[in-house]
Coordinates of C-alpha atoms in Angstrom, one line a residue:
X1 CA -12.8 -23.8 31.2
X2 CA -16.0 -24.0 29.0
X3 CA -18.1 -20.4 28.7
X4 CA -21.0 -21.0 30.8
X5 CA -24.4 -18.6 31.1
X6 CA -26.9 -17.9 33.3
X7 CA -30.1 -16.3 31.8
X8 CA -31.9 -13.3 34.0
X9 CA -34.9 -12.8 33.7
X10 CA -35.8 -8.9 35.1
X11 CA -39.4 -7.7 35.5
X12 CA -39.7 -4.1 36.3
X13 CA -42.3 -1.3 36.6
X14 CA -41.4 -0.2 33.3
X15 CA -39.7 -2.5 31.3
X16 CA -38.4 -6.3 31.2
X17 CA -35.2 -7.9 30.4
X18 CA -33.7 -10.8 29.7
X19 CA -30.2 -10.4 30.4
X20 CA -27.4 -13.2 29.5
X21 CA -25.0 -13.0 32.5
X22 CA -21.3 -14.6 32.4
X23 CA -20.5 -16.7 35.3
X24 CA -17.6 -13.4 35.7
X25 CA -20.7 -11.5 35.7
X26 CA -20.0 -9.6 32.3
X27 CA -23.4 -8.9 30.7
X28 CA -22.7 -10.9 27.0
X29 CA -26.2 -9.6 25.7
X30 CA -29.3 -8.1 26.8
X31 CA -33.1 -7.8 25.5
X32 CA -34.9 -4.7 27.1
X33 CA -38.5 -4.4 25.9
X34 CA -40.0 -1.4 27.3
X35 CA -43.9 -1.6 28.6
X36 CA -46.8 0.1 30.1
X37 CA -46.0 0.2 33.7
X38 CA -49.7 0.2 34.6
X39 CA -53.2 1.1 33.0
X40 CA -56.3 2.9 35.5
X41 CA -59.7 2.6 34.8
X42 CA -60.5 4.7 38.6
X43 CA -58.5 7.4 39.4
X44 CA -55.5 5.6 42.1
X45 CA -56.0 3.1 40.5
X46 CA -52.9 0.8 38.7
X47 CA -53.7 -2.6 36.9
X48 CA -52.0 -4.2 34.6
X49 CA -52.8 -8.1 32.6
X50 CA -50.4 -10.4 34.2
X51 CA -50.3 -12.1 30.6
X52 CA -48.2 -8.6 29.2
X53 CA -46.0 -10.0 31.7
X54 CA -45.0 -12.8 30.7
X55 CA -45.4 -12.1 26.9
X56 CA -43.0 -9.5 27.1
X57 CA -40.3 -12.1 28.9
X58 CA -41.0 -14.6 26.6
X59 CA -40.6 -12.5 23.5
X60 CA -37.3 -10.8 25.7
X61 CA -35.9 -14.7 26.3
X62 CA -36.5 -15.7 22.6
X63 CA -35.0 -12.5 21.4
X64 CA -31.4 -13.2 23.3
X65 CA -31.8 -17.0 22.5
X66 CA -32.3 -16.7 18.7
X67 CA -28.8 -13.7 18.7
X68 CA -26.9 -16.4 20.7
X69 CA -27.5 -19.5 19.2
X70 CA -23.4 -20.9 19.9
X71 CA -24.6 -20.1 23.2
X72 CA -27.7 -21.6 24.1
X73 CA -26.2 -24.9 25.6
X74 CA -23.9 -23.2 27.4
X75 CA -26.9 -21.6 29.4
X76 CA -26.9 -23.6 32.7
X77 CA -30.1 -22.1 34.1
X78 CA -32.6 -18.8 34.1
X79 CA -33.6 -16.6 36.9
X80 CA -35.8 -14.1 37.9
X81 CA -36.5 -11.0 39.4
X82 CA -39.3 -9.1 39.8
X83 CA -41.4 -5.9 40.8
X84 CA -42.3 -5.9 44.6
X85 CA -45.8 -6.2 46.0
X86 CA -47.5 -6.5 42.3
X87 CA -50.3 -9.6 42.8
X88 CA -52.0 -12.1 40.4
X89 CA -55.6 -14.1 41.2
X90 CA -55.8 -17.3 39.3
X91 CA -58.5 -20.1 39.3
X92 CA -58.6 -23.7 39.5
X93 CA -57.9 -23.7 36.1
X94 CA -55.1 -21.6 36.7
X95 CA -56.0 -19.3 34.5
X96 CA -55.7 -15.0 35.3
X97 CA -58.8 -13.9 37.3
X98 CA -58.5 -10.0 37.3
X99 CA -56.0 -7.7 36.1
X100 CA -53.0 -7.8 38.3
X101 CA -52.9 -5.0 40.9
X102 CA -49.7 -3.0 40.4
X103 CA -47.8 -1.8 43.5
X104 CA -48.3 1.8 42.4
X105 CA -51.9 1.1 43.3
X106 CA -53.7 3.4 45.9
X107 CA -56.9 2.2 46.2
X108 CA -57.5 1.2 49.5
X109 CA -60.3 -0.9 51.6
X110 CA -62.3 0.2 54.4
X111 CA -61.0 -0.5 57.6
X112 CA -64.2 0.8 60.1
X113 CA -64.2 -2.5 61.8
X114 CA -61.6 -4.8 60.5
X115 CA -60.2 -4.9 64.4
X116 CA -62.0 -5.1 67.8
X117 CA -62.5 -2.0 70.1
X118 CA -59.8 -3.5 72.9
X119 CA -57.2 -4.6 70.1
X120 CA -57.4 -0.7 69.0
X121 CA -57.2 0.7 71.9
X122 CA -54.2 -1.6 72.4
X123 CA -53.0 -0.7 68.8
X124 CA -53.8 3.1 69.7
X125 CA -52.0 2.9 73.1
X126 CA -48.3 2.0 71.8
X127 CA -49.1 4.9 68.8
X128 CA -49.5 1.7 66.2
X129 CA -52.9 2.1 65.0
X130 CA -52.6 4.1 62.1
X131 CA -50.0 1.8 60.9
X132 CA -51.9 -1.1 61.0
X133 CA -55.1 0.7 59.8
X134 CA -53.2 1.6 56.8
X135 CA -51.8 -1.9 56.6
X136 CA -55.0 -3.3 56.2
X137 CA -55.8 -0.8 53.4
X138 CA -53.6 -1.2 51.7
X139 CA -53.8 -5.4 51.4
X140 CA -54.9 -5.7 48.0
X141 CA -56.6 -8.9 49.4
X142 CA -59.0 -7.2 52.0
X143 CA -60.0 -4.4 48.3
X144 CA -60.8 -7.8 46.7
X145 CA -63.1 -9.4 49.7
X146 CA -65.0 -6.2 50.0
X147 CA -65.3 -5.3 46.4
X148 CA -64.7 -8.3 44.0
X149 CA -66.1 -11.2 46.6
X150 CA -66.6 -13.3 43.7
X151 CA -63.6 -12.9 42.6
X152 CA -62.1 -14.0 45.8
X153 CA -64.4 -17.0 45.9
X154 CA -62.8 -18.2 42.6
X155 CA -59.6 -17.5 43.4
X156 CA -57.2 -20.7 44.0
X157 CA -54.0 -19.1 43.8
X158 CA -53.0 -16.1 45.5
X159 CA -49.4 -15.0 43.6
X160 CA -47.1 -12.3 43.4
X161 CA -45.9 -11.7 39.7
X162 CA -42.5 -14.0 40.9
X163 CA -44.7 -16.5 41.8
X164 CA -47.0 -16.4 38.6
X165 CA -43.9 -16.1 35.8
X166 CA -42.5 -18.9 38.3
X167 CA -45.8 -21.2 37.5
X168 CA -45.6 -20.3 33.8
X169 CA -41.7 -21.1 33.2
X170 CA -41.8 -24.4 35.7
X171 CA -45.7 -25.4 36.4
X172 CA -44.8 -25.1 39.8
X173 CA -46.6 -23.1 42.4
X174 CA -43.0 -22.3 44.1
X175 CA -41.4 -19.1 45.1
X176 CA -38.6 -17.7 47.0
X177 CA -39.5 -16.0 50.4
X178 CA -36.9 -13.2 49.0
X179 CA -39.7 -12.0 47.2
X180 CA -42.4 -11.7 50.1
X181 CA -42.8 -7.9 49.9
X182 CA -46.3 -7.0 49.8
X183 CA -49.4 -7.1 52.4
X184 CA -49.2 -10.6 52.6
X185 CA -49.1 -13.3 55.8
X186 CA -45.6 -13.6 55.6
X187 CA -43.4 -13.5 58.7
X188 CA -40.6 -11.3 57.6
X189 CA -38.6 -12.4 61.2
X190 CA -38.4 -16.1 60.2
X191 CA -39.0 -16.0 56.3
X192 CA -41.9 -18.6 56.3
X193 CA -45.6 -18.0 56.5
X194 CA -47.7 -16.3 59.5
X195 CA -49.1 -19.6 61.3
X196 CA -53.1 -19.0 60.6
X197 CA -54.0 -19.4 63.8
X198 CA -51.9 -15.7 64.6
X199 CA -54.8 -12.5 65.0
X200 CA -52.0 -10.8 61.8
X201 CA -53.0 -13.7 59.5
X202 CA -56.7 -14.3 61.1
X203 CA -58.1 -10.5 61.0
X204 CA -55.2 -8.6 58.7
X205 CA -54.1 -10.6 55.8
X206 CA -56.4 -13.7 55.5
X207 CA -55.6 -15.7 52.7
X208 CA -55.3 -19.4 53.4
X209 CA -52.1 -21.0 53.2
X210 CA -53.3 -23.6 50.2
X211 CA -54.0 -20.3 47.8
X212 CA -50.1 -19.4 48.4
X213 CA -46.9 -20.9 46.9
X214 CA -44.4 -23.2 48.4
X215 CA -41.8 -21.1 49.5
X216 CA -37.7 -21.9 48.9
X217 CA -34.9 -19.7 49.9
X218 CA -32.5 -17.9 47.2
X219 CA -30.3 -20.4 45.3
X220 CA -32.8 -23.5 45.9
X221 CA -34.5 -24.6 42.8
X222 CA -38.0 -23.0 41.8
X223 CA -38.4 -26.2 39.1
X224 CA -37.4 -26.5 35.9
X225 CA -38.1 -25.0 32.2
X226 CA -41.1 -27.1 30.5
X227 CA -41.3 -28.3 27.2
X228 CA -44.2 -25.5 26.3
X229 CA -41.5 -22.9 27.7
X230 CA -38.4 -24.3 26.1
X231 CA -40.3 -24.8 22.2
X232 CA -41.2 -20.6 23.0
X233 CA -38.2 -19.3 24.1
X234 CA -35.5 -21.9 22.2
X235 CA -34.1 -22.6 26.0
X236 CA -33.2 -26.3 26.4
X237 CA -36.2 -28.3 28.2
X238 CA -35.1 -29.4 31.9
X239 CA -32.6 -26.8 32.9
X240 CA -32.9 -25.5 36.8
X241 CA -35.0 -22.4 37.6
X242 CA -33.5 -20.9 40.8
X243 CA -34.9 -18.6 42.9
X244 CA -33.1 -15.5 43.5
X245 CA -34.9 -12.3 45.4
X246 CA -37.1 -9.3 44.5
X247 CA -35.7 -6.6 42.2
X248 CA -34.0 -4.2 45.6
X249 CA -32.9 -6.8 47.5
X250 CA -31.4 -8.3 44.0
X251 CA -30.1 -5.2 43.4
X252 CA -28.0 -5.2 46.7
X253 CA -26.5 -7.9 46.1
X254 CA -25.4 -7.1 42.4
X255 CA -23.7 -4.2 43.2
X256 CA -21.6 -6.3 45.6
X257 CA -23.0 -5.6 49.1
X258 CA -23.3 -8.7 51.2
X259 CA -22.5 -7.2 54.9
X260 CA -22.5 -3.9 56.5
X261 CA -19.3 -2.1 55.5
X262 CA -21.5 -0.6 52.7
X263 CA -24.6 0.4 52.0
X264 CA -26.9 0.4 48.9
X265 CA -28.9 3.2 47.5
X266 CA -31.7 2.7 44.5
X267 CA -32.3 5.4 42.5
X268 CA -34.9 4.1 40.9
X269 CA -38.6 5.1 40.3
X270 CA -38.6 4.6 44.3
X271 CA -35.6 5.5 46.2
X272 CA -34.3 3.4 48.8
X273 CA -31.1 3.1 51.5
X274 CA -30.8 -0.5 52.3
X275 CA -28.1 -2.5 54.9
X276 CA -27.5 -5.8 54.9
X277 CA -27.7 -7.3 58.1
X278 CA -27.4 -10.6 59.9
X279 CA -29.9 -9.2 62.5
X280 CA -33.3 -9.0 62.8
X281 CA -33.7 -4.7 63.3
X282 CA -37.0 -3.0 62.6
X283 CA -35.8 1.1 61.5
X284 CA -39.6 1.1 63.2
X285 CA -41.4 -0.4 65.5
X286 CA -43.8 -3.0 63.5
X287 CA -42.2 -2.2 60.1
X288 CA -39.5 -5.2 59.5
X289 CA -36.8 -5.8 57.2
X290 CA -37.0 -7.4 54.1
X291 CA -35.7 -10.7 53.2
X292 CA -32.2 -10.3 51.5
X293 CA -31.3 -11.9 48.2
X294 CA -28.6 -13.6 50.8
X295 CA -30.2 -16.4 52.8
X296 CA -30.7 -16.0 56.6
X297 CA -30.0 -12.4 56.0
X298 CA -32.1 -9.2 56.0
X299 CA -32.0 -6.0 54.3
X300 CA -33.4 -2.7 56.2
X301 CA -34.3 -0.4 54.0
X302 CA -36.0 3.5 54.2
X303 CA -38.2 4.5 51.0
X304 CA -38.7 7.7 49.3
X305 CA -41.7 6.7 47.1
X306 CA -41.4 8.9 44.7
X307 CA -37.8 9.0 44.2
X308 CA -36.4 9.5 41.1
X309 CA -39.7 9.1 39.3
X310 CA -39.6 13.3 40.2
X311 CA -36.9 13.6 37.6
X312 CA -39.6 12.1 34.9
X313 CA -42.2 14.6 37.0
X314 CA -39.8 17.3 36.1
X315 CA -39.2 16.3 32.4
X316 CA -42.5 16.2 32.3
X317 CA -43.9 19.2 33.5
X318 CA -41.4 21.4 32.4
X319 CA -38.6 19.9 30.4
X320 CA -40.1 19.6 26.9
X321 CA -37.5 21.8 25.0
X322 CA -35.0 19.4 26.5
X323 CA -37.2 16.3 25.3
X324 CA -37.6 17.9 21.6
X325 CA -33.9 18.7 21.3
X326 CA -33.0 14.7 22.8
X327 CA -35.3 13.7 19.9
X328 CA -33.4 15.2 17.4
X329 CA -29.6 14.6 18.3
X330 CA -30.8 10.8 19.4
X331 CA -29.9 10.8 23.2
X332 CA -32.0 10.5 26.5
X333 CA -33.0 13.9 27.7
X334 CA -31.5 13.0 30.7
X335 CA -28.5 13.9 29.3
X336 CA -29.7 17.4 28.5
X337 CA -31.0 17.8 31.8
X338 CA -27.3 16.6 33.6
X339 CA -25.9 19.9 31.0
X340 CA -28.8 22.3 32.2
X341 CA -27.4 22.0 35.9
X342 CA -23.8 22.2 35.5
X343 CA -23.2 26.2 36.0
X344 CA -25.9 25.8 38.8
X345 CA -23.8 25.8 42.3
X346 CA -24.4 23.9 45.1
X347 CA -27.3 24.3 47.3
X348 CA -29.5 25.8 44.4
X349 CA -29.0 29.4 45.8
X350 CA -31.1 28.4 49.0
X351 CA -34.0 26.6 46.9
X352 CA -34.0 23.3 49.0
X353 CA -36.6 20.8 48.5
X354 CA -38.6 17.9 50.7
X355 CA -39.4 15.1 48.2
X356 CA -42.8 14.1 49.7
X357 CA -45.1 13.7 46.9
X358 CA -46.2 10.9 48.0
X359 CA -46.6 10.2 52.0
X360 CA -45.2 7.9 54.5
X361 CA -47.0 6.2 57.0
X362 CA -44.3 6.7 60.0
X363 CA -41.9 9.2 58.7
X364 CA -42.8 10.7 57.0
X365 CA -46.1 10.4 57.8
X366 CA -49.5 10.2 55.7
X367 CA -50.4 13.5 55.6
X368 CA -46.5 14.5 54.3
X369 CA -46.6 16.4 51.0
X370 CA -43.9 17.4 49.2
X371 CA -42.0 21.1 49.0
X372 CA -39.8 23.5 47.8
X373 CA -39.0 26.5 50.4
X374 CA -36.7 29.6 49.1
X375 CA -37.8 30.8 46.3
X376 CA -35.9 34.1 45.2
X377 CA -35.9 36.1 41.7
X378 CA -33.0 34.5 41.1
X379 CA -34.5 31.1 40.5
X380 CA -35.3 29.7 37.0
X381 CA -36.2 26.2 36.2
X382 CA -32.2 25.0 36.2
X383 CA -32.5 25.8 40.4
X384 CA -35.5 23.4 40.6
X385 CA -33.7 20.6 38.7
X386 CA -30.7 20.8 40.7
X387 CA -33.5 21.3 43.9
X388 CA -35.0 17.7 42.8
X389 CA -31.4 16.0 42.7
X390 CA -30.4 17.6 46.0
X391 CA -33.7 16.8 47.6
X392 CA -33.8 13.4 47.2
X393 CA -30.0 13.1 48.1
X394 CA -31.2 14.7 51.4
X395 CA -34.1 12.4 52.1
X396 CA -31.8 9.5 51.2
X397 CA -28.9 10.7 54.0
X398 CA -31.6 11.3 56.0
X399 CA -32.2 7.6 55.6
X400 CA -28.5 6.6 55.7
X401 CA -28.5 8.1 59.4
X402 CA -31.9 6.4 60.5
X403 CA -29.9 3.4 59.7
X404 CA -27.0 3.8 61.2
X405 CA -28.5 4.8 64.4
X406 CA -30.6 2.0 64.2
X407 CA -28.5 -0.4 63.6
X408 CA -25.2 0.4 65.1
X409 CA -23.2 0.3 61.6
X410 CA -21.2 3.0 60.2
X411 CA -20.6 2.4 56.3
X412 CA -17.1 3.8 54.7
X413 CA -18.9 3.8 51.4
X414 CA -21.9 3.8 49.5
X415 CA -22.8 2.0 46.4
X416 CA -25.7 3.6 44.0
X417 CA -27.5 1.8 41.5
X418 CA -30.5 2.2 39.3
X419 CA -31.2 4.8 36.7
X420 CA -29.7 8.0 38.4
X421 CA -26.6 6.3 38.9
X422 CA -25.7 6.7 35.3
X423 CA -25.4 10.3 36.0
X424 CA -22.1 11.6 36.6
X425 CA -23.1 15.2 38.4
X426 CA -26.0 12.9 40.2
X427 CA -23.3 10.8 41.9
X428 CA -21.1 13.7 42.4
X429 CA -24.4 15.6 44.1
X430 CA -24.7 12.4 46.2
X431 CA -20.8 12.1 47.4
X432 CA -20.8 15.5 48.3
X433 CA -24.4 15.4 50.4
X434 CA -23.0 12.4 52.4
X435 CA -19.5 13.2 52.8
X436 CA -18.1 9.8 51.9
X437 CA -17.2 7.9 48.5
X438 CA -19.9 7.3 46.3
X439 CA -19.5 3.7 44.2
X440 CA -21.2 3.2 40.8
X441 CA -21.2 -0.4 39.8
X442 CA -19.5 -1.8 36.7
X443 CA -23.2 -2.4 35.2
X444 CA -26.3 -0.8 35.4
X445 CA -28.3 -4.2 35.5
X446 CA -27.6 -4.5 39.3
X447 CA -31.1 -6.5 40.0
X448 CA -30.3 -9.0 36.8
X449 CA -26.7 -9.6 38.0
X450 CA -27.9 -10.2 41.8
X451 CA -30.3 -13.0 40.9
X452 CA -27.4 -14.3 38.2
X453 CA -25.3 -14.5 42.0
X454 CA -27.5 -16.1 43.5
X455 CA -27.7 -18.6 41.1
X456 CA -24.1 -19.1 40.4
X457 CA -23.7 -20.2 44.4
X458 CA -26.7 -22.8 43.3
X459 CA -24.8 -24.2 40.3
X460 CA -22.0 -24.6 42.6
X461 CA -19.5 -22.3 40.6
X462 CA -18.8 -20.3 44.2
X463 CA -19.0 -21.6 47.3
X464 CA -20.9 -18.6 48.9
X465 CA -22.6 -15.5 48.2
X466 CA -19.9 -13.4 49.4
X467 CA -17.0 -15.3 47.0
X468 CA -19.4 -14.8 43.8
X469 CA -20.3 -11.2 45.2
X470 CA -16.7 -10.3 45.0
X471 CA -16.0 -12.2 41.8
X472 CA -19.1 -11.0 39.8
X473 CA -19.2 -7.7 40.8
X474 CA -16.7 -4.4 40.2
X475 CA -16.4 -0.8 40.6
X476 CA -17.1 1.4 37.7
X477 CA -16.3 4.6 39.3
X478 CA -15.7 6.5 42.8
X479 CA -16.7 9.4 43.5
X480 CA -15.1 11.3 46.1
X481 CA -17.0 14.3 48.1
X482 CA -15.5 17.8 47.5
X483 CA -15.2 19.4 51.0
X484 CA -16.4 22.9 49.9
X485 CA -19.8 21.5 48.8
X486 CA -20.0 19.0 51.4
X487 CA -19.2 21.4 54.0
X488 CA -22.3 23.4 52.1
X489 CA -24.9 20.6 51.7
X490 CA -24.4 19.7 55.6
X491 CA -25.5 23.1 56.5
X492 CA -28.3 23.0 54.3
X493 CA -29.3 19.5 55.9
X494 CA -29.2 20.3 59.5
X495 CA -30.1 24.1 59.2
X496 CA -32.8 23.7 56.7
X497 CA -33.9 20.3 55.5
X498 CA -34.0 18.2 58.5
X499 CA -36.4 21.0 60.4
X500 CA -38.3 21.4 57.4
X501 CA -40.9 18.3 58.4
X502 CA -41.6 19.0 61.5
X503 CA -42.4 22.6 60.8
X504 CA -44.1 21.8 58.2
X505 CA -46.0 18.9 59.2
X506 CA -49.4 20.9 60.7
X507 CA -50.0 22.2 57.6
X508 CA -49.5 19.2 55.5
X509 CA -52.3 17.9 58.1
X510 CA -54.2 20.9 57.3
X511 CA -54.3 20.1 53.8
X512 CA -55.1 16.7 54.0
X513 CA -58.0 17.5 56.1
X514 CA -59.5 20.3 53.2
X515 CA -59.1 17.8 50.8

């Protein structure tokens, strides 16, 4: 059998790749360029020039195309996956409007009458009003329309950043409905746009239907690679683009979930539980599930926004001996950090920690904040480290259970990918917090290796999702709970860290009143 590639293209909040993936799913070389996640010229806000974007995954593709030369025919088609809810205005002319807002964004529009009085009281009656108040400002859209009208008025196209680097690798306006994660009309039920006579797409997210892109599900064909793309990158003119999913739901499906005998968690800069399921289940009311990188299928999924972006807070703020010394011996000061904790026992000596720095908007809700609660003269910077990991490994079980509950499954295992999962005392941490095997993935470029699945099923090397899933994808490691610390960590959760919200929560409101 002749070597055959896929090429994966990977667009994250802080870096892109362009990964060349094996149809075993072994990683044969990788291009990670490292960018500026996001630029603010008003405080909240988080913009960024679409046309970084794709420079940085053209000058990524070329890179792994000029080391691999042999292997260049052998790719078979390139992929992509992308940053959630991160949008792009284009003209007529299709050329960028604005910076592209970033999802980190907080600005917000003003919502004093987006809604009649008798739709709020409705909205207010079933305790939905400050969701969908929030909902409407956060659409970037409705900021636009109130602040940048002509800006809307030229605007054409109305993209996510899949649907933009889709346009500039194919000329296509196409994208896959596995990225529709944003304040968009999308109906996340059926996967296909809100019909525009609906009050959600009328008075919520208005944005006429010819401004968005054609919509295909994962493992359909986006288009294929132009002559302008394949004379920049050295990637043969004509060879399929398929559409794969956003970077979580990607990332699912690369560590080898496809049903719900395990669950997925992110530790990534935000921190996610996600299920696959073949049901339609909102975790709550009004908040759907997100289109899975598997088609027909949906993945719920609990955030904690800030997620492991705290252990770059922590670095930060108060890690810069750790930083200096990483400099010098040429490793990442994670590394250092993983050392500083290792004497530290479980449970921090009581420190325990709620990893609200930023809110919810159901639970936790948007007045959360975060906190750390037992503070003794025993505690040095070490406890509030290990406090962080344990935190968010709270938050996340706290997830896990949601799920569960909601959806009737009970998982034997979890897998954990992203950037914490390349810690060996994080996964350990996690195991012992939820009691039950924790599985790190044979690579760490989960969301490159999902859309490379998705792709393979299109080529017709598997015959389903669930074949390449098992064929692509491996265990690196297990990690087993240690029943001492579990039996520890579950008294800290239901003693401590699961009343800690409630208690808390009238002085979170407090302070977001004051200020």
């Amino acid at each position: 059998m002749s070597a055959k590639f896929i090429l994966s293209i990977d667009i994250g909040t802080q870096s892109t790749r362009a990964v060349l993936i094996s149809e075993t799913g072994e990683i044969s070389d990788i291009e990670k360029i490292k960018i500026q996640a996001y630029y603010s010229e008003n405080p909240g806000w988080a913009e960024q020039d679409p046309e970084l974007f794709w420079d940085v995954a053209v000058k990524a593709m070329k890179a792994v195309i000029g080391r691999n030369g042999d292997k260049a025919g052998m790719i078979k088609a390139v992929t992509l996956t992308t940053q959630r809810g991160t949008v792009v205005n284009l003209d007529k002319d299709n050329n960028v409007l604005r910076p592209a807002i970033i999802w980190l964004d907080r600005r917000q529009a003003k919502a004093e009458n987006w809604i009649g009085l008798v739709k709020k009281v409705g909205l207010w009656f079933i305790n939905m009003l400050g969701a969908a108040d929030y909902a409407y400002r956060e659409a970037e859209v409705n900021w636009i329309k109130q602040n940048q009208p002509e800006i809307w008025a030229k605007t054409s196209k109305y993209l996510l950043l899949s649907g933009f680097i889709n346009f500039r690798l194919t000329g296509k306006f196409r994208d896959s409905v596995a990225n529709q994660v944003g304040y968009l009309p999308f109906n996340y039920k059926k996967h296909r746009w809100i019909k525009k006579y609906t009050n959600v797409r009328k008075v919520m997210f208005d944005v006429d239907e010819e401004k968005l892109p054609e919509l295909v599900k994962p493992g359909e064909e986006i288009g294929r690679i132009s002559k302008e793309v394949a004379q920049l990158t050295g990637l043969n003119e004509g060879i399929p683009v398929i559409a794969a999913s956003a970077d979580k739901s990607a990332e699912v499906l690369g560590s080898g979930v496809v049903d719900s005998s395990t669950v997925c968690l992110s530790y990534g800069t935000t921190a996610t539980v996600q299920s696959v399921s073949e049901k339609y289940v909102e975790l709550q009311p009004f908040f759907p599930p997100y289109p899975s990188a598997i088609p027909g299928k949906y993945n719920t999924e609990v955030m904690v926004y800030r997620g492991f972006w705290m252990i770059d807070w922590f670095k930060n703020e108060f890690g810069s001996k750790e930083v200096e010394k990483a400099k010098e011996l040429g490793v990442e000061p994670e590394k250092l950090l993983d050392e500083l904790i290792c004497d530290i026992p479980p449970g921090a000596m009581g420190l325990t920690l709620q990893p609200y720095w930023s809110a919810g908007v159901k639970n936790p809700g948007l007045e959360a904040k975060g906190a750390i609660i037992g503070f003794g003269d025993v505690h040095t910077r070490k406890h509030i480290y290990r406090a962080i990991i344990e935190g968010l490994a709270y938050a996340l079980r706290n997830g896990f259970e949601h799920t569960k509950r909601k959806t009737g499954i009970n998982p034997g295992k979890i897998v954990v990918s992203g950037g914490g999962s390349q810690s060996d005392i994080i996964m350990q941490i996690t195991a012992d917090v939820f009691g039950i095997p924790a599985v790190r993935p044979h690579t760490y470029e989960t969301s490159a290796l999902g859309a490379a699945i998705d792709t393979a099923v299109a080529l017709g090397w598997y015959n389903s999702f669930e074949e390449a899933a098992k064929k692509m994808t491996c265990a690196d490691k297990i990690f087993h709970p240690n029943k001492e610390n579990h039996d520890m960590y579950d008294r800290i959760y239901k003693e401590v860290y699961n009343k800690m919200y409630d208690r808390l929560k009238p002085l979170y409101t407090s302070i977001r009143n004051i200020f």
